[in-house]
Every structure is written in C-alpha cells, then in structure tokens.
CSV table of C-alpha atoms in Angstrom, one decimal:
chain,number,residue,atom,x,y,z
A,272,UNK,CA,0.2,10.1,-68.0
A,273,UNK,CA,2.3,7.2,-69.5
A,274,UNK,CA,5.3,8.6,-67.7
A,275,UNK,CA,3.6,8.4,-64.3
A,276,UNK,CA,2.4,4.8,-64.9
A,277,UNK,CA,4.3,1.6,-64.2
A,278,UNK,CA,3.9,-1.6,-65.9
A,279,UNK,CA,0.7,-2.6,-64.1
A,280,UNK,CA,-0.6,1.0,-64.8
A,281,UNK,CA,-1.8,1.1,-61.1
A,282,UNK,CA,1.1,2.7,-59.2
A,283,UNK,CA,2.3,6.2,-59.5
A,284,UNK,CA,6.1,6.9,-59.9
A,285,UNK,CA,6.4,8.0,-56.2
A,286,UNK,CA,4.9,4.7,-54.7
A,287,UNK,CA,6.5,1.5,-53.8
A,288,UNK,CA,4.8,-1.8,-54.1
A,289,UNK,CA,2.0,-2.3,-51.6
A,290,UNK,CA,0.7,1.1,-52.4
A,291,UNK,CA,2.9,3.0,-49.7
A,292,UNK,CA,4.1,6.5,-50.7
A,293,UNK,CA,7.7,7.5,-50.3
A,294,UNK,CA,6.4,10.9,-49.0
A,295,UNK,CA,4.6,9.0,-46.2
A,296,UNK,CA,7.7,7.2,-45.3
A,297,UNK,CA,9.5,10.6,-45.0
A,298,UNK,CA,6.7,12.0,-42.8
A,299,UNK,CA,6.6,9.0,-40.5
A,300,UNK,CA,10.5,9.1,-40.0
A,301,UNK,CA,10.2,12.6,-39.1
A,302,UNK,CA,7.5,11.8,-36.5
A,303,UNK,CA,9.6,9.0,-35.1
A,304,UNK,CA,12.7,11.3,-34.7
A,305,UNK,CA,10.6,14.1,-33.2
A,306,UNK,CA,8.7,11.7,-30.7
A,307,UNK,CA,11.9,9.9,-29.7
A,308,UNK,CA,13.4,13.1,-28.4
A,309,UNK,CA,10.9,13.4,-25.6
A,310,UNK,CA,9.6,9.9,-25.0
A,311,UNK,CA,11.6,7.8,-22.6
A,312,UNK,CA,13.0,4.6,-23.8
A,313,UNK,CA,10.9,1.9,-22.0
A,314,UNK,CA,12.4,-1.5,-21.8
A,315,UNK,CA,11.0,-4.8,-20.8
A,316,UNK,CA,9.5,-5.5,-17.4
A,317,UNK,CA,11.8,-8.1,-15.6
A,318,UNK,CA,10.3,-10.1,-13.0
A,319,UNK,CA,12.2,-12.2,-10.4
A,320,UNK,CA,10.3,-14.7,-8.6
A,321,UNK,CA,11.3,-16.2,-5.2
A,322,UNK,CA,10.6,-19.9,-4.2
A,323,UNK,CA,8.0,-18.6,-2.0
A,324,UNK,CA,6.0,-17.0,-5.0
A,325,UNK,CA,6.8,-13.3,-4.2
A,326,UNK,CA,8.4,-11.3,-7.0
A,327,UNK,CA,10.3,-8.0,-7.7
A,328,UNK,CA,9.4,-6.2,-10.8
A,329,UNK,CA,11.7,-3.7,-12.5
A,330,UNK,CA,12.4,-2.1,-15.9
A,331,UNK,CA,15.2,-3.6,-17.9
A,332,UNK,CA,16.4,-1.0,-20.3
A,333,UNK,CA,18.8,-2.7,-22.9
A,334,UNK,CA,22.3,-0.9,-22.9
A,335,UNK,CA,21.6,1.4,-20.1
A,336,UNK,CA,22.8,1.3,-16.6
A,337,UNK,CA,19.9,0.6,-14.2
A,338,UNK,CA,20.0,1.3,-10.5
A,339,UNK,CA,16.7,2.0,-8.9
A,340,UNK,CA,17.0,3.9,-5.7
A,341,UNK,CA,13.3,3.4,-4.4
A,342,UNK,CA,11.9,0.2,-3.1
A,343,UNK,CA,8.1,0.0,-3.1
A,344,UNK,CA,6.8,-3.0,-1.0
A,345,UNK,CA,3.2,-4.1,-1.7
A,346,UNK,CA,1.4,-6.3,0.8
A,347,UNK,CA,-1.8,-8.3,0.1
A,348,UNK,CA,-4.6,-8.7,2.3
A,349,UNK,CA,-6.4,-11.8,3.9
A,350,UNK,CA,-6.4,-14.9,1.7
A,351,UNK,CA,-4.5,-12.9,-0.8
A,352,UNK,CA,-1.2,-13.2,-2.7
A,353,UNK,CA,1.4,-11.3,-4.6
A,354,UNK,CA,-0.5,-11.7,-7.6
A,355,UNK,CA,-3.1,-9.3,-6.4
A,356,UNK,CA,-0.7,-6.4,-6.9
A,357,UNK,CA,0.3,-7.2,-10.4
A,358,UNK,CA,-1.5,-4.6,-12.2
A,359,UNK,CA,-0.5,-1.9,-9.8
A,360,UNK,CA,3.2,-2.9,-9.9
A,361,UNK,CA,3.2,-2.7,-13.6
A,362,UNK,CA,1.6,0.7,-13.6
A,363,UNK,CA,4.2,1.9,-11.1
A,364,UNK,CA,7.1,0.7,-13.4
A,365,UNK,CA,5.6,2.2,-16.4
A,366,UNK,CA,5.5,5.6,-14.6
A,367,UNK,CA,8.7,5.4,-12.7
A,368,UNK,CA,10.8,3.0,-15.1
A,369,UNK,CA,14.2,4.1,-13.8
A,370,UNK,CA,13.5,5.0,-10.2
A,371,UNK,CA,11.7,2.2,-8.3
A,372,UNK,CA,11.8,-1.5,-8.0
A,373,UNK,CA,8.5,-2.9,-6.9
A,374,UNK,CA,8.3,-6.0,-4.6
A,375,UNK,CA,5.0,-7.8,-4.2
A,376,UNK,CA,5.2,-9.9,-1.0
A,377,UNK,CA,4.0,-13.4,-0.8
A,378,UNK,CA,5.4,-14.5,2.6
A,379,UNK,CA,1.8,-14.0,3.9
A,380,UNK,CA,-0.3,-15.7,1.3
A,381,UNK,CA,-3.6,-17.8,1.4
A,382,UNK,CA,-4.2,-19.7,4.8
A,383,UNK,CA,-1.0,-18.0,6.2
A,384,UNK,CA,-2.9,-14.8,6.6
A,385,UNK,CA,-4.8,-16.4,9.5
A,386,UNK,CA,-1.5,-16.7,11.6
A,387,UNK,CA,-1.9,-13.3,13.2
A,388,UNK,CA,-0.8,-9.8,12.5
A,389,UNK,CA,2.3,-10.1,14.6
A,390,UNK,CA,3.5,-13.3,13.0
A,391,UNK,CA,2.8,-11.9,9.5
A,392,UNK,CA,4.5,-8.7,10.3
A,393,UNK,CA,7.7,-10.4,11.5
A,394,UNK,CA,7.6,-12.6,8.2
A,395,UNK,CA,7.2,-9.3,6.2
A,396,UNK,CA,10.1,-7.7,8.1
A,397,UNK,CA,12.5,-10.5,7.3
A,398,UNK,CA,11.3,-10.7,3.6
A,399,UNK,CA,12.0,-6.9,3.2
A,400,UNK,CA,15.5,-7.3,4.6
A,401,UNK,CA,16.2,-10.1,2.0
A,402,UNK,CA,14.8,-7.9,-0.9
A,403,UNK,CA,17.0,-4.9,0.3
A,404,UNK,CA,20.1,-7.2,0.2
A,405,UNK,CA,19.2,-8.2,-3.3
A,406,UNK,CA,18.9,-4.6,-4.4
A,407,UNK,CA,21.9,-2.8,-2.8
A,408,UNK,CA,21.4,0.4,-4.7
A,409,UNK,CA,18.0,1.3,-3.0
A,410,UNK,CA,18.1,4.3,-0.7
A,411,UNK,CA,14.4,4.8,0.0
A,412,UNK,CA,11.5,2.7,1.0
A,413,UNK,CA,7.7,2.9,0.7
A,414,UNK,CA,4.9,0.5,1.7
A,415,UNK,CA,1.4,0.0,0.0
A,416,UNK,CA,-1.0,-2.3,1.8
A,417,UNK,CA,-4.3,-3.5,0.9
A,418,UNK,CA,-6.9,-4.4,3.6
A,419,UNK,CA,-5.2,-6.6,6.2
A,420,UNK,CA,-2.0,-5.9,4.6
A,421,UNK,CA,-1.8,-2.4,5.8
A,422,UNK,CA,-1.8,-3.5,9.4
A,423,UNK,CA,0.8,-6.2,8.7
A,424,UNK,CA,2.9,-3.3,7.1
A,425,UNK,CA,2.5,-1.3,10.3
A,426,UNK,CA,3.8,-4.0,12.4
A,427,UNK,CA,6.7,-4.8,10.0
A,428,UNK,CA,7.9,-1.2,9.9
A,429,UNK,CA,8.0,-1.4,13.7
A,430,UNK,CA,10.3,-4.4,13.5
A,431,UNK,CA,12.5,-2.7,11.0
A,432,UNK,CA,12.6,0.7,12.5
A,433,UNK,CA,16.2,1.9,13.4
A,434,UNK,CA,17.5,-1.5,12.6
A,435,UNK,CA,20.8,-1.9,10.8
A,436,UNK,CA,20.4,-4.9,8.4
A,437,UNK,CA,24.2,-4.8,7.6
A,438,UNK,CA,25.0,-6.3,11.1
A,439,UNK,CA,26.2,-9.9,11.0
A,440,UNK,CA,24.2,-12.3,13.5
A,441,UNK,CA,26.4,-14.4,15.5
A,442,UNK,CA,25.8,-18.0,16.4
A,443,UNK,CA,24.7,-17.1,19.8
A,444,UNK,CA,21.9,-14.6,18.4
A,445,UNK,CA,24.0,-11.6,19.2
A,446,UNK,CA,24.9,-8.9,16.7
A,447,UNK,CA,28.4,-7.7,15.7
A,448,UNK,CA,28.6,-4.1,16.0
A,449,UNK,CA,30.7,-1.8,13.8
A,450,UNK,CA,32.7,-0.5,16.8
A,451,UNK,CA,31.0,3.0,16.8
A,452,UNK,CA,29.1,2.2,20.1
A,453,UNK,CA,25.4,1.8,20.7
A,454,UNK,CA,24.6,5.4,21.1
A,455,UNK,CA,26.3,6.5,17.8
A,456,UNK,CA,24.6,3.5,16.2
A,457,UNK,CA,21.1,4.5,17.3
A,458,UNK,CA,21.6,8.0,16.2
A,459,UNK,CA,22.9,6.9,12.7
A,460,UNK,CA,19.8,4.7,12.0
A,461,UNK,CA,17.2,6.8,13.9
A,462,UNK,CA,14.1,7.6,11.7
A,463,UNK,CA,15.2,4.9,9.1
A,464,UNK,CA,13.4,1.8,8.1
A,465,UNK,CA,16.0,-1.0,7.7
A,466,UNK,CA,18.6,1.8,7.0
A,467,UNK,CA,16.5,3.3,4.3
A,468,UNK,CA,14.7,6.6,4.0
A,469,UNK,CA,10.9,6.1,4.6
A,470,UNK,CA,8.9,8.0,2.2
A,471,UNK,CA,5.2,6.9,1.5
A,472,UNK,CA,3.0,4.6,3.8
A,473,UNK,CA,-0.2,3.9,1.8
A,474,UNK,CA,-3.0,1.8,2.7
A,475,UNK,CA,-6.3,1.0,0.8
A,476,UNK,CA,-9.4,-0.4,2.6
A,477,UNK,CA,-7.4,-1.2,5.7
A,478,UNK,CA,-9.2,-1.8,8.9
A,479,UNK,CA,-7.0,0.4,11.0
A,480,UNK,CA,-9.5,0.5,13.9
A,481,UNK,CA,-10.1,-3.4,13.6
A,482,UNK,CA,-13.5,-5.0,13.1
A,483,UNK,CA,-15.0,-4.8,16.6
A,484,UNK,CA,-16.8,-1.4,16.4
A,485,UNK,CA,-20.3,-0.8,15.4
A,486,UNK,CA,-20.7,-0.9,11.6
A,487,UNK,CA,-17.0,-1.7,11.0
A,488,UNK,CA,-18.1,-4.8,9.1
A,489,UNK,CA,-20.8,-3.5,6.8
A,490,UNK,CA,-21.9,-7.0,5.8
A,491,UNK,CA,-23.4,-7.1,9.3
A,492,UNK,CA,-25.7,-4.1,8.3
A,493,UNK,CA,-25.4,-2.4,11.8
A,494,UNK,CA,-27.1,-5.3,13.6
A,495,UNK,CA,-25.5,-5.3,17.2
A,496,UNK,CA,-26.4,-9.0,17.8
A,497,UNK,CA,-24.5,-10.1,14.6
A,498,UNK,CA,-21.6,-8.0,15.4
A,499,UNK,CA,-21.5,-9.5,19.0
A,500,UNK,CA,-21.6,-13.1,17.5
A,501,UNK,CA,-18.9,-12.1,15.0
A,502,UNK,CA,-16.5,-11.0,17.8
A,503,UNK,CA,-17.2,-14.2,19.9
A,504,UNK,CA,-16.5,-16.4,17.0
A,505,UNK,CA,-13.4,-14.5,15.7
A,506,UNK,CA,-11.3,-17.5,16.5
A,507,UNK,CA,-12.7,-18.9,13.2
A,508,UNK,CA,-10.1,-16.7,11.4
A,509,UNK,CA,-7.2,-17.9,13.6
A,510,UNK,CA,-5.3,-15.5,15.5
A,511,UNK,CA,-5.8,-12.9,12.9
A,512,UNK,CA,-9.6,-12.9,13.6
A,513,UNK,CA,-8.8,-12.2,17.4
A,514,UNK,CA,-6.5,-9.4,16.4
A,515,UNK,CA,-9.0,-7.8,14.0
A,516,UNK,CA,-11.9,-8.1,16.7
A,517,UNK,CA,-9.7,-7.1,19.6
A,518,UNK,CA,-10.5,-10.2,21.6
A,519,UNK,CA,-6.7,-11.3,22.0
A,520,UNK,CA,-5.4,-11.1,25.6
A,521,UNK,CA,-2.1,-12.6,25.3
A,522,UNK,CA,-0.3,-12.7,28.7
A,523,UNK,CA,-3.0,-10.3,30.0
A,524,UNK,CA,-1.8,-7.7,27.7
A,525,UNK,CA,-4.0,-5.2,25.8
A,526,UNK,CA,-5.2,-6.2,22.2
A,527,UNK,CA,-2.4,-6.1,19.7
A,528,UNK,CA,-4.1,-3.3,17.6
A,529,UNK,CA,-4.3,-1.1,20.7
A,530,UNK,CA,-0.7,-1.8,21.4
A,531,UNK,CA,0.2,-0.9,17.9
A,532,UNK,CA,-0.9,2.9,18.4
A,533,UNK,CA,2.0,3.5,20.8
A,534,UNK,CA,5.7,2.9,21.1
A,535,UNK,CA,5.3,-0.2,23.0
A,536,UNK,CA,8.1,-2.1,24.8
A,537,UNK,CA,10.9,-2.7,22.2
A,538,UNK,CA,8.6,-2.1,19.2
A,539,UNK,CA,8.3,1.6,18.2
A,540,UNK,CA,5.0,1.4,16.3
A,541,UNK,CA,4.2,5.0,16.2
A,542,UNK,CA,7.7,6.3,15.7
A,543,UNK,CA,8.2,4.1,12.8
A,544,UNK,CA,4.9,5.1,11.4
A,545,UNK,CA,5.8,8.8,11.9
A,546,UNK,CA,9.2,8.5,10.3
A,547,UNK,CA,7.4,8.3,6.8
A,548,UNK,CA,7.1,11.6,4.9
A,549,UNK,CA,3.4,10.7,3.7
A,550,UNK,CA,0.6,8.8,5.3
A,551,UNK,CA,-2.3,8.0,2.8
A,552,UNK,CA,-5.6,6.1,3.4
A,553,UNK,CA,-7.8,5.1,0.6
A,554,UNK,CA,-11.2,4.2,1.8
A,555,UNK,CA,-14.4,3.0,0.1
A,556,UNK,CA,-17.4,5.2,1.0
A,557,UNK,CA,-20.0,2.4,0.0
A,558,UNK,CA,-20.2,-1.1,-1.1
A,559,UNK,CA,-17.3,-2.5,0.8
A,560,UNK,CA,-18.9,-5.2,2.7
A,561,UNK,CA,-15.6,-6.1,4.8
A,562,UNK,CA,-14.2,-2.9,5.9
A,563,UNK,CA,-16.0,0.1,7.2
A,564,UNK,CA,-15.5,3.5,5.9
A,565,UNK,CA,-14.6,5.1,9.2
A,566,UNK,CA,-11.9,2.4,9.8
A,567,UNK,CA,-10.2,2.5,6.4
A,568,UNK,CA,-10.2,6.3,6.5
A,569,UNK,CA,-9.3,6.7,10.2
A,570,UNK,CA,-12.2,8.9,11.3
A,571,UNK,CA,-14.9,8.9,13.8
A,572,UNK,CA,-18.2,8.2,12.1
A,573,UNK,CA,-19.4,11.7,12.9
A,574,UNK,CA,-16.4,13.0,11.0
A,575,UNK,CA,-17.3,11.3,7.7
A,576,UNK,CA,-17.9,13.8,4.8
A,577,UNK,CA,-21.6,14.1,4.1
A,578,UNK,CA,-23.0,13.2,0.5
A,579,UNK,CA,-23.3,16.8,-0.4
A,580,UNK,CA,-19.5,17.3,-0.1
A,581,UNK,CA,-18.7,14.5,-2.3
A,582,UNK,CA,-18.1,15.0,-6.0
A,583,UNK,CA,-16.4,13.1,-8.8
A,584,UNK,CA,-13.1,14.1,-10.5
A,585,UNK,CA,-13.0,13.8,-14.4
A,586,UNK,CA,-9.4,12.3,-14.2
A,587,UNK,CA,-10.3,10.1,-11.3
A,588,UNK,CA,-14.0,9.3,-11.8
A,589,UNK,CA,-14.2,7.0,-8.7
A,590,UNK,CA,-12.4,9.4,-6.2
A,591,UNK,CA,-15.2,11.5,-4.6
A,592,UNK,CA,-13.3,13.3,-1.8
A,593,UNK,CA,-9.7,14.0,-0.9
A,594,UNK,CA,-8.7,15.8,2.4
A,595,UNK,CA,-5.2,16.4,4.0
A,596,UNK,CA,-5.5,16.7,7.8
A,597,UNK,CA,-2.8,18.2,10.0
A,598,UNK,CA,-1.6,16.2,12.8
A,599,UNK,CA,-3.8,16.6,16.0
A,600,UNK,CA,-2.3,18.7,18.8
A,601,UNK,CA,-0.6,16.2,21.2
A,602,UNK,CA,-1.9,16.2,24.8
A,603,UNK,CA,-0.1,15.1,28.0
A,604,UNK,CA,-1.3,11.6,28.2
A,605,UNK,CA,-0.9,8.9,30.7
A,606,UNK,CA,1.3,6.1,29.4
A,607,UNK,CA,-0.7,3.3,27.6
A,608,UNK,CA,0.5,0.7,29.9
A,609,UNK,CA,-1.0,2.5,32.8
A,610,UNK,CA,-4.1,3.7,30.8
A,611,UNK,CA,-5.1,0.3,29.6
A,612,UNK,CA,-4.3,-1.7,32.8
A,613,UNK,CA,-8.1,-1.9,32.8
A,614,UNK,CA,-8.5,-1.6,28.9
A,615,UNK,CA,-11.9,-3.1,28.9
A,616,UNK,CA,-13.1,-0.1,30.6
A,617,UNK,CA,-12.0,2.4,27.9
A,618,UNK,CA,-13.2,2.9,24.3
A,619,UNK,CA,-10.5,1.2,22.4
A,620,UNK,CA,-11.7,2.7,19.1
A,621,UNK,CA,-11.3,6.1,20.4
A,622,UNK,CA,-7.9,5.4,21.9
A,623,UNK,CA,-6.7,4.1,18.5
A,624,UNK,CA,-8.1,7.3,16.6
A,625,UNK,CA,-6.6,9.5,19.1
A,626,UNK,CA,-3.1,8.0,18.6
A,627,UNK,CA,-3.2,7.7,14.9
A,628,UNK,CA,-4.6,11.2,14.2
A,629,UNK,CA,-1.6,12.5,15.9
A,630,UNK,CA,0.0,12.2,12.4
A,631,UNK,CA,-0.8,13.9,9.3
A,632,UNK,CA,-3.0,11.8,6.9
A,633,UNK,CA,-4.1,12.2,3.4
A,634,UNK,CA,-7.7,10.7,3.1
A,635,UNK,CA,-8.8,9.7,-0.3
A,636,UNK,CA,-12.5,8.6,-0.4
A,637,UNK,CA,-13.5,6.2,-3.2
A,638,UNK,CA,-17.1,5.5,-4.4
A,639,UNK,CA,-17.7,2.7,-7.1
A,640,UNK,CA,-21.5,3.6,-7.2
A,641,UNK,CA,-22.9,3.3,-10.7
A,642,UNK,CA,-20.2,0.7,-11.6
A,643,UNK,CA,-21.0,-3.0,-12.4
A,644,UNK,CA,-18.0,-3.9,-10.1
A,645,UNK,CA,-19.3,-1.8,-7.1
A,646,UNK,CA,-20.2,-4.9,-5.1
A,647,UNK,CA,-16.8,-6.0,-5.4
A,648,UNK,CA,-15.5,-2.5,-4.1
A,649,UNK,CA,-13.1,-4.1,-1.6
A,650,UNK,CA,-11.1,-5.8,-4.4
A,651,UNK,CA,-11.7,-3.2,-7.0
A,652,UNK,CA,-10.0,-0.5,-5.1
A,653,UNK,CA,-6.8,-2.5,-5.5
A,654,UNK,CA,-7.6,-3.9,-9.1
A,655,UNK,CA,-7.0,-7.3,-7.7
A,656,UNK,CA,-7.7,-8.8,-11.1
A,657,UNK,CA,-8.1,-6.4,-14.0
A,658,UNK,CA,-10.6,-8.6,-15.8
A,659,UNK,CA,-13.1,-8.1,-13.0
A,660,UNK,CA,-11.9,-5.1,-11.1
A,661,UNK,CA,-10.7,-2.8,-13.9
A,662,UNK,CA,-12.9,0.1,-12.6
A,663,UNK,CA,-10.3,0.7,-9.8
A,664,UNK,CA,-7.5,1.6,-12.3
A,665,UNK,CA,-8.1,5.5,-11.7
A,666,UNK,CA,-7.5,4.9,-8.0
A,667,UNK,CA,-4.1,3.2,-8.9
A,668,UNK,CA,-3.5,6.0,-11.1
A,669,UNK,CA,-4.2,8.5,-8.5
A,670,UNK,CA,-2.0,6.7,-6.1
A,671,UNK,CA,0.9,6.9,-8.7
A,672,UNK,CA,0.4,10.5,-9.6
A,673,UNK,CA,0.8,11.6,-6.0
A,674,UNK,CA,3.6,9.2,-5.0
A,675,UNK,CA,6.7,10.8,-3.7
A,676,UNK,CA,10.0,9.7,-5.1
C-alpha cells in the first residue's frame, strides 16, 4: 500500500498530477490516431468579402493545395442579402471542403430587389463572371436561389449561356475572337454557362409562375378581390412587382415571366435551364404566406399531392414528399411570338407550366406544421437566420446530401 502512494497519499503510482491516468492517455492517443485515419482534415472557413457586400466562402486547409472545381452561386430573395445564405454556405463547405467554393451574391440586396427581374439578372450575370475570374480553377457551376432569387438566377443563366467570358471587350463594345470563327466558337461553348459545366439548378420557395394566379399569394386567402387589387397595385414593388404580377407590357411585348419560358430573341432562357443536369424545386406546402405551393413546385393545383400521400422522413423531419418527374412530351407548338401576340387571351399560368414541365424536375415538398417557426416558413426553408429559422436545417441538409458534384 505504501509503495502505491505518493507523498500526498492520494495519487496512485500510475497517475499524474491532476488525477489523470497514464493508461487513459494511451487509450486517448490510440483513439486519435485511429480517428485521424478516416476523418478529413477540416481547415478554417475563409471568407472573402467584396465592396458590394457579397462574399465567397471556401475551406483553407493549411499546408495542402486547394483548388475547388465547383462554383455554387447562392441568390437571395426580395429585400434580402448575402447574409441570408450564410448558414447554408457553411454547411456546404463542411460537407464538400475540397470541392466547392460558395459565392453568396449581394449585387441585388435590399431595395435593389425592386429594380426588376431583368435588371437584377444582368447584375447577377456580371457578378458571376467576376467570381469565375477570381477562381480560375472552377470547371462546374450550380445555382441555389431563394424566392425571387430563383427567377433572377433563371434570367442570369440565359445571359451567361454559351458565353465566352475570356473574350476581351474592345472600346467600341465589340469582342475580340480567338480566330476560330463564330461557328466553331458557338459549338465550343454550347451547353455551357459562362464556359463552365452546369450541374445543379435549385430553387426554394420561388414563384416560378409569378404572383398573379389564384391562390399564388396565400396571404390573400384566395379572395379574388384582394388578388385583383394586388395586381393593380403591383407598381408598389417597382418593376419587380410588375414582373411578378405579369402586368409589365414593355414595348407591347408579353410579360417577362412569360418570355422566360422560351428561347426568346437573343436570350435562350429554356436552353440555358435545360443545360443543367438537375432541376430541383423545394416548396412549402403550408404556412408560406408569400409564395403558393403550386407556383414554387411548378404544378397545377390539381396535381398537388393529397395529404394522405404526405409523410415525414426521420432523417429530414420537415420534408413530406419527394418526386422526380420526367420531362413532359414535347408537342409541336406555334412559336411563342405568334401565340402570345394576343397574350391577354391565353392562360399565362398554363403556358408557363407547359413550357417549364418540358424539363425534368425534382420536387421536394416541405411542411413545418407543428414547428414554432411554421409561420415564418418562407424564411425557415432557407434558414435565413439560424436563431429564428433553425428548423429548416434538415431541408438544407437534404439539399446537400443530394447535390451533384
């Protein structure tokens, strides 16, 4: 007994000061060695902020070369900012630390979101070009848009479709070619977005069909008079409001959202969207007071799943239904320019659905019923602020788990 006691009589011969056992140290060291063999080294999240407030997030692994090949562009909704995507950006980087760089756009923040979908789309396109030039190793590109941001992203990809950003602009606005000829040049960049391979196009709570249709803005509770008044006062939200309520008639042309479901003039809206390998629409089934379920999930109301077909997943408790639709069979159609010459006489919502469903969509239906955050569903689906929208974390995780690199 005396041999096993130290001067104080309270520590055994195999213990160090502080009561820690040497055997425990050996076991802990073995665990560390064993775990380090299969756990990736995760460096610090490095954030580069631009003057306009947008930022790129990537993992900085000390002592290791880092050349991410996949650019993920996240786009905020109306009166939003780059900060709205901070939680999701960090989760993407934690899951794909060596593969992606995440850019949270800020070129359309706050009151700038009232300038119109087209103006915002042009800004986003130019911002994406500058980001690509900062990250010359990227080879692929994906977009994630929340609410209005999904429409802005659809416009931006049309501006970037088949575009060679390496061309040098001349003083007179012309572009310097590489000598291959226009035809060869077009073939080289066909199907590319700003010269990159398009992979994922993801939207959450995006009003793909606008806000004009019946029950497309749930806060009006389906009252036709309120919906009519909202359309008549859409100017209150600037040009964006006119675009959302399809009341814009610039130069006697069809509304912008109607033009955005076809290859119109020099903007190949549908070709650009079709170039992505995946098209995903996350939609709130209930409690979203801003965007209706059918608009965000790109369905007719009669096609919405019945409650008996909705069930919760243990891993993603707020996702109640997932379906992957095949592209609808393409019928021989009259060109949109001819068909919408009298566009006021056609059902614009049906026309948009007919065109958008020519693509294959993964539809993910989300329900925050039972959550204290359900009445903020429009922001919770994005986890705009983790402090008050944390219940949407499983939706972000689902987005990450199914993301194609």
